[in-house]
Coordinates of C-alpha atoms in Angstrom, one line a residue:
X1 CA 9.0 -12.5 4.6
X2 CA 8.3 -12.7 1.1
X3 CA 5.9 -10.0 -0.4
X4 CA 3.7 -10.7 -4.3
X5 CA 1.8 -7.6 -5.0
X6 CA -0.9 -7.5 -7.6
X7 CA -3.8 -5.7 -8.9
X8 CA -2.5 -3.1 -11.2
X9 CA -3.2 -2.0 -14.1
X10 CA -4.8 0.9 -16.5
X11 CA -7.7 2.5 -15.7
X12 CA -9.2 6.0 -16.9
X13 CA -9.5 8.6 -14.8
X14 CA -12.2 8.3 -11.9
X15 CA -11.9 5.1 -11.7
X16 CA -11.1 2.2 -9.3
X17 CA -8.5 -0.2 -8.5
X18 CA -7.7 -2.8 -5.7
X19 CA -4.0 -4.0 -5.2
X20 CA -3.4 -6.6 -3.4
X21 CA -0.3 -8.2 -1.7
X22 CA 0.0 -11.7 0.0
X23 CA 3.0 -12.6 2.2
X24 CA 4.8 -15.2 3.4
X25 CA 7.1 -17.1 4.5
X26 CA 6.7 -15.4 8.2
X27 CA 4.1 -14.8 10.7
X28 CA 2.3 -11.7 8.8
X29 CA 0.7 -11.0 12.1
X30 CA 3.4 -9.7 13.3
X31 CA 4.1 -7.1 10.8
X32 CA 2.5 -4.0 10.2
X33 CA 1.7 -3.6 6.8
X34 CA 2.1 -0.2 3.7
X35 CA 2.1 0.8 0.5
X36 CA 4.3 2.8 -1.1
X37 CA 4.6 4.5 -4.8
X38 CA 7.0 5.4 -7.1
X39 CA 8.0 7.3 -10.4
X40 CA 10.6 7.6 -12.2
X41 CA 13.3 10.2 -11.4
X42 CA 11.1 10.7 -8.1
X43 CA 12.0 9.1 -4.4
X44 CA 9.8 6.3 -3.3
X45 CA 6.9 7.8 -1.4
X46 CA 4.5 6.7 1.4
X47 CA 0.8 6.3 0.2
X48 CA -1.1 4.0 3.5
X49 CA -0.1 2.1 6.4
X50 CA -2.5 -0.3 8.8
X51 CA -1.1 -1.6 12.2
X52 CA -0.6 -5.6 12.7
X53 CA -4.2 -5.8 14.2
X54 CA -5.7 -3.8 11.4
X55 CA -7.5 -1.5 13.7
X56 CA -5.2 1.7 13.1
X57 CA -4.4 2.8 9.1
X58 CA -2.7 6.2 8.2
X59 CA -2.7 8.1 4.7
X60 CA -0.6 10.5 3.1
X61 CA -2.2 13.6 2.3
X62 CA -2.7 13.2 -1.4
X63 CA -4.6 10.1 -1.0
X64 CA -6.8 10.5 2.2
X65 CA -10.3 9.8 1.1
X66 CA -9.6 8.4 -1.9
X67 CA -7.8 5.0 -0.8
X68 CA -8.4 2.7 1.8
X69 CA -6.2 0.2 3.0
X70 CA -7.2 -3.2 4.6
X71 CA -5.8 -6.3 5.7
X72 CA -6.8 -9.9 6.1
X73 CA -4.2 -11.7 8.6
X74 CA -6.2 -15.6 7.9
X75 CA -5.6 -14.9 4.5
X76 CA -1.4 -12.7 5.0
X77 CA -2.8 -10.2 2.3
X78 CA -2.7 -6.5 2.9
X79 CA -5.6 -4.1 0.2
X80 CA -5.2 -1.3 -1.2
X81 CA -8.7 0.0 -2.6
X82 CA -8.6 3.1 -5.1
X83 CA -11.1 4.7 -6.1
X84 CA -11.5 8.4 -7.9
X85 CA -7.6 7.5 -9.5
X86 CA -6.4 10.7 -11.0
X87 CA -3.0 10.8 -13.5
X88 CA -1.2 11.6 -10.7
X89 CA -1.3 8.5 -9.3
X90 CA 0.1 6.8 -12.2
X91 CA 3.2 5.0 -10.3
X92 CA 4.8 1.7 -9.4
X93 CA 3.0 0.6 -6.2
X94 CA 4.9 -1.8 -3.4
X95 CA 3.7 -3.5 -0.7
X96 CA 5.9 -3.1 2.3
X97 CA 5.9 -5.4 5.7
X98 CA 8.3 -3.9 9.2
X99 CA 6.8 -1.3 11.9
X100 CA 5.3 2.3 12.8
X101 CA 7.2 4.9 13.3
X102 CA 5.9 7.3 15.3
X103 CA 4.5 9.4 13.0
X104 CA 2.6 6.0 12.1
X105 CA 4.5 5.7 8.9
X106 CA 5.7 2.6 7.9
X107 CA 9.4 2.0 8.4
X108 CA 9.9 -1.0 6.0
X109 CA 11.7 -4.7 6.5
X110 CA 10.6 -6.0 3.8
X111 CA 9.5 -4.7 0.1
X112 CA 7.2 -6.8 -2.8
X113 CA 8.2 -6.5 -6.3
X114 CA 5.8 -3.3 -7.4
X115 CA 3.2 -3.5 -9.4
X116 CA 2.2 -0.7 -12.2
X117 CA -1.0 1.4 -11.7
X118 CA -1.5 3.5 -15.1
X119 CA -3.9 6.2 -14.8
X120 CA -5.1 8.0 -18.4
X121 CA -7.3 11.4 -18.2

């Protein structure tokens, strides 16, 4: 499965985003879907994952209520809406495909390339 995330960008504090990441090259229907962030010097960390059907998602902490994740399995694109972006979510975003854990975190396959999400106060 091959992963192209897209969507980022700068924004000033408060304000929105929607990443987007379309897949293929498999059956993306079989894969649940997350997003991931990373900084530099940090480890990559979890941000959202949604089940295959779409009907379960899961948030880390620091994002609950701020980001919504979503999924369009006609189209093999996964979302990731943002809203209320703060300068600590200035990261490298991926888009990851593979399965749940059982903590419903997502236990990657697969990784997209990243895409920057640059948040100024």
């Amino acid at each position: 499965v091959q992963l192209q995330a897209s969507g980022g960008g700068s924004v000033q504090a408060g304000g929105s985003l929607r990443l987007s990441c379309a897949a293929s090259g498999g059956t993306f229907a079989y894969y649940d879907m997350g997003w991931f962030r990373q900084t530099p010097g940090k480890e990559r960390e979890f941000v959202a994952s949604i089940n295959w059907r779409g009907g379960n998602t899961y948030y880390a902490d620091s994002v609950k209520g701020r980001f919504t994740i979503s999924r369009d399995n006609a189209r093999s694109t996964v979302y990731l809406q943002m809203i209320s972006l703060r300068p600590e979510d200035t990261a490298v975003y991926y888009c990851a495909a593979g399965g749940l854990s059982g903590s419903r975190r997502l236990i990657p396959d697969y990784w997209g390339q990243g895409t920057l999400v640059t948040v100024s106060s």
